[in-house]
Structures are given as structure tokens and as C-alpha cells.
Short mmCIF file of C-alpha atoms in Angstrom, two decimals:
data_model
loop_
_atom_site.label_atom_id
_atom_site.label_comp_id
_atom_site.label_asym_id
_atom_site.label_seq_id
_atom_site.Cartn_x
_atom_site.Cartn_y
_atom_site.Cartn_z
CA UNK A 1 131.28 87.17 85.71
CA UNK A 2 134.60 88.65 86.81
CA UNK A 3 135.35 91.90 88.62
CA UNK A 4 136.58 93.40 85.34
CA UNK A 5 133.32 92.56 83.58
CA UNK A 6 131.38 94.01 86.50
CA UNK A 7 133.46 97.20 86.32
CA UNK A 8 132.71 97.58 82.61
CA UNK A 9 129.00 96.95 83.16
CA UNK A 10 128.80 99.55 85.94
CA UNK A 11 130.68 102.13 83.83
CA UNK A 12 128.37 101.48 80.86
CA UNK A 13 125.18 101.73 82.95
CA UNK A 14 126.44 104.94 84.56
CA UNK A 15 127.05 106.58 81.19
CA UNK A 16 123.89 105.26 79.49
CA UNK A 17 121.38 105.95 82.26
CA UNK A 18 122.90 108.67 84.47
CA UNK A 19 124.96 110.38 81.71
CA UNK A 20 127.85 110.66 84.17
CA UNK A 21 131.07 108.64 84.40
CA UNK A 22 131.73 106.12 87.15
CA UNK A 23 135.29 106.93 88.20
CA UNK A 24 135.76 104.45 91.05
CA UNK A 25 135.85 100.69 91.51
CA UNK A 26 133.06 98.10 91.36
CA UNK A 27 133.82 94.68 92.84
CA UNK A 28 132.11 91.50 93.96
CA UNK A 29 132.04 90.96 97.73
CA UNK A 30 131.10 87.44 98.79
CA UNK A 31 130.87 88.52 102.46
CA UNK A 32 127.60 90.33 101.75
CA UNK A 33 124.81 88.14 103.11
CA UNK A 34 121.37 89.68 102.84
CA UNK A 35 121.86 92.65 100.53
CA UNK A 36 122.38 92.68 96.78
CA UNK A 37 124.95 95.45 96.88
CA UNK A 38 126.25 98.46 98.75
CA UNK A 39 127.86 101.80 98.11
CA UNK A 40 130.75 102.59 100.44
CA UNK A 41 130.94 106.25 101.42
CA UNK A 42 134.58 106.03 102.51
CA UNK A 43 136.13 105.02 99.19
CA UNK A 44 133.17 105.32 96.76
CA UNK A 45 133.39 101.63 95.85
CA UNK A 46 130.30 99.74 94.76
CA UNK A 47 130.22 96.18 96.06
CA UNK A 48 127.89 93.58 94.58
CA UNK A 49 126.88 90.27 96.13
CA UNK A 50 127.97 87.49 93.71
CA UNK A 51 124.91 85.43 94.69
CA UNK A 52 122.81 87.84 92.61
CA UNK A 53 124.51 86.53 89.47
CA UNK A 54 124.04 82.92 90.57
CA UNK A 55 120.39 83.19 91.65
CA UNK A 56 118.83 85.74 89.30
CA UNK A 57 119.03 87.04 85.75
CA UNK A 58 121.00 90.02 84.47
CA UNK A 59 117.98 92.30 84.86
CA UNK A 60 118.16 91.95 88.66
CA UNK A 61 121.90 92.66 88.60
CA UNK A 62 121.37 95.78 86.48
CA UNK A 63 118.65 96.95 88.89
CA UNK A 64 120.99 96.60 91.88
CA UNK A 65 123.76 98.45 90.03
CA UNK A 66 121.37 101.29 89.17
CA UNK A 67 120.27 101.52 92.81
CA UNK A 68 123.87 101.75 94.03
CA UNK A 69 124.72 104.27 91.32
CA UNK A 70 121.91 106.47 92.63
CA UNK A 71 123.67 106.50 96.01
CA UNK A 72 127.01 107.11 94.29
CA UNK A 73 126.10 110.05 92.07
CA UNK A 74 123.97 111.81 94.69
CA UNK A 75 126.69 111.48 97.33
CA UNK A 76 129.35 112.91 95.01
CA UNK A 77 127.04 115.82 94.14
CA UNK A 78 126.42 116.58 97.82
CA UNK A 79 122.70 115.85 97.58
CA UNK A 80 120.52 113.50 99.65
CA UNK A 81 121.84 109.99 98.97
CA UNK A 82 120.12 108.10 101.83
CA UNK A 83 117.06 105.90 101.33
CA UNK A 84 114.71 108.35 103.05
CA UNK A 85 115.90 111.45 101.16
CA UNK A 86 113.65 113.06 98.55
CA UNK A 87 116.52 113.41 96.04
CA UNK A 88 117.23 109.69 96.29
CA UNK A 89 113.60 108.69 95.82
CA UNK A 90 113.24 110.99 92.81
CA UNK A 91 116.39 109.63 91.15
CA UNK A 92 115.21 106.07 91.76
CA UNK A 93 111.96 106.88 90.00
CA UNK A 94 113.51 108.75 87.08
CA UNK A 95 116.04 105.97 86.39
CA UNK A 96 113.52 103.18 87.00
CA UNK A 97 115.76 101.69 89.70
CA UNK A 98 114.37 99.23 92.26
CA UNK A 99 113.97 100.22 95.89
CA UNK A 100 114.84 96.71 97.15
CA UNK A 101 116.42 93.61 95.64
CA UNK A 102 114.95 90.13 95.66
CA UNK A 103 115.78 88.01 98.74
CA UNK A 104 119.22 86.39 98.67
CA UNK A 105 119.29 84.42 101.92
CA UNK A 106 116.76 81.80 102.82
CA UNK A 107 114.89 82.64 105.98
CA UNK A 108 115.80 80.37 108.82
CA UNK A 109 112.91 78.64 110.49
CA UNK A 110 112.77 78.84 114.23
CA UNK A 111 113.74 75.30 115.15
CA UNK A 112 114.02 75.93 118.88
CA UNK A 113 111.96 73.64 121.06
CA UNK A 114 108.82 75.31 122.27
CA UNK A 115 107.41 74.59 125.68
CA UNK A 116 103.65 74.64 125.79
CA UNK A 117 101.73 75.50 128.95
CA UNK A 118 97.98 75.57 129.59
CA UNK A 119 95.76 77.18 132.18
CA UNK A 120 93.71 74.57 134.04
CA UNK A 121 90.82 77.00 134.59
CA UNK A 122 90.25 78.70 131.22
CA UNK A 123 92.36 76.50 128.87
CA UNK A 124 94.47 79.40 127.55
CA UNK A 125 97.72 78.15 125.94
CA UNK A 126 101.13 79.73 126.30
CA UNK A 127 104.14 78.92 124.10
CA UNK A 128 107.57 79.61 125.51
CA UNK A 129 111.10 79.07 124.25
CA UNK A 130 112.41 78.64 127.76
CA UNK A 131 111.12 76.43 130.51
CA UNK A 132 109.28 78.18 133.30
CA UNK A 133 108.52 77.24 136.86
CA UNK A 134 104.74 76.76 136.89
CA UNK A 135 104.54 77.30 140.64
CA UNK A 136 105.73 80.91 140.26
CA UNK A 137 103.26 82.00 137.57
CA UNK A 138 99.50 82.24 137.07
CA UNK A 139 97.30 82.69 134.01
CA UNK A 140 97.25 86.27 132.78
CA UNK A 141 93.54 86.12 131.95
CA UNK A 142 91.89 84.36 134.87
CA UNK A 143 94.75 83.85 137.37
CA UNK A 144 94.24 80.08 137.16
CA UNK A 145 96.93 77.44 137.72
CA UNK A 146 99.28 76.75 134.81
CA UNK A 147 100.53 73.27 133.89
CA UNK A 148 103.09 72.09 131.31
CA UNK A 149 101.51 70.30 128.34
CA UNK A 150 104.54 69.51 126.17
#
């Protein structure tokens, strides 16, 4: 899908669902990482993450466009356009727009090496990302001596 096709789709959705014209620009922005789209207050552009088109169907794309158009139309009307505003929540409901998009970035697993320590008295285990000097610390439960396990 090109930027021109996206522009036409946004204009059509705006007229069909909101019954108001979309008079600004809609573009793809590949620098967006975790969000499906955004509405820019400064220039009234709507930017869409191109990964939405690659990963999901057109229904998800339309949902993201409707969500951003809610921000757009409410902001231009001077009403509450932020996620927590009542006007925004009502418009989301009346247009059947999603509150959030599906995840776009895979969650990174924490691959840092964990250091495991154990209390010699009560057996309580402690996991740490950084090494610690066992001679400076005691168990928080029984004040027993701590040793490094792994």
C-alpha cells in the first residue's frame, strides 16, 4: 500500500464514519516502533506504522485509522482529544474504534545473566542482575550469611 492509497482510505473512512472531511495528510512512518499510528498535533498529520499492513489484515488498519481520526476530529473541534477524556472515549464507542492496537514489536526476553545467591541459614534465594559482595550483605529474613550459588 502506498501513501496515496493510505490517504484515500483515510479520507473515505473520515467521510463514511465521521461524516466530516479529512483535510490534512496521512502517511506511513516506518520509524514508529510500538504503536500502530499517531496523530500529530503540530501539523494534523496522521502517521501509520507500515508494519500493521505487513502483520495484520485490513480490519486492523481501519481500526487504527478510526482511532487516529477520533483524535483528529476532536482536536480540530476543540474538544477533549486525549485518551483519558470523556469526549474521546465516547467517540471511540460511537464509531466502534479500538482503544489499543495489536502488538507490533516482539517483546525482548531478558537475556542478562542472573546471579543467584542463597542464605545458608533459611535457604532463601535471591536473583540479581549484578554481582554483589556477599561479605557486605545479610539475608533480609533471618540475617543469615549469603553465599553465591550460580
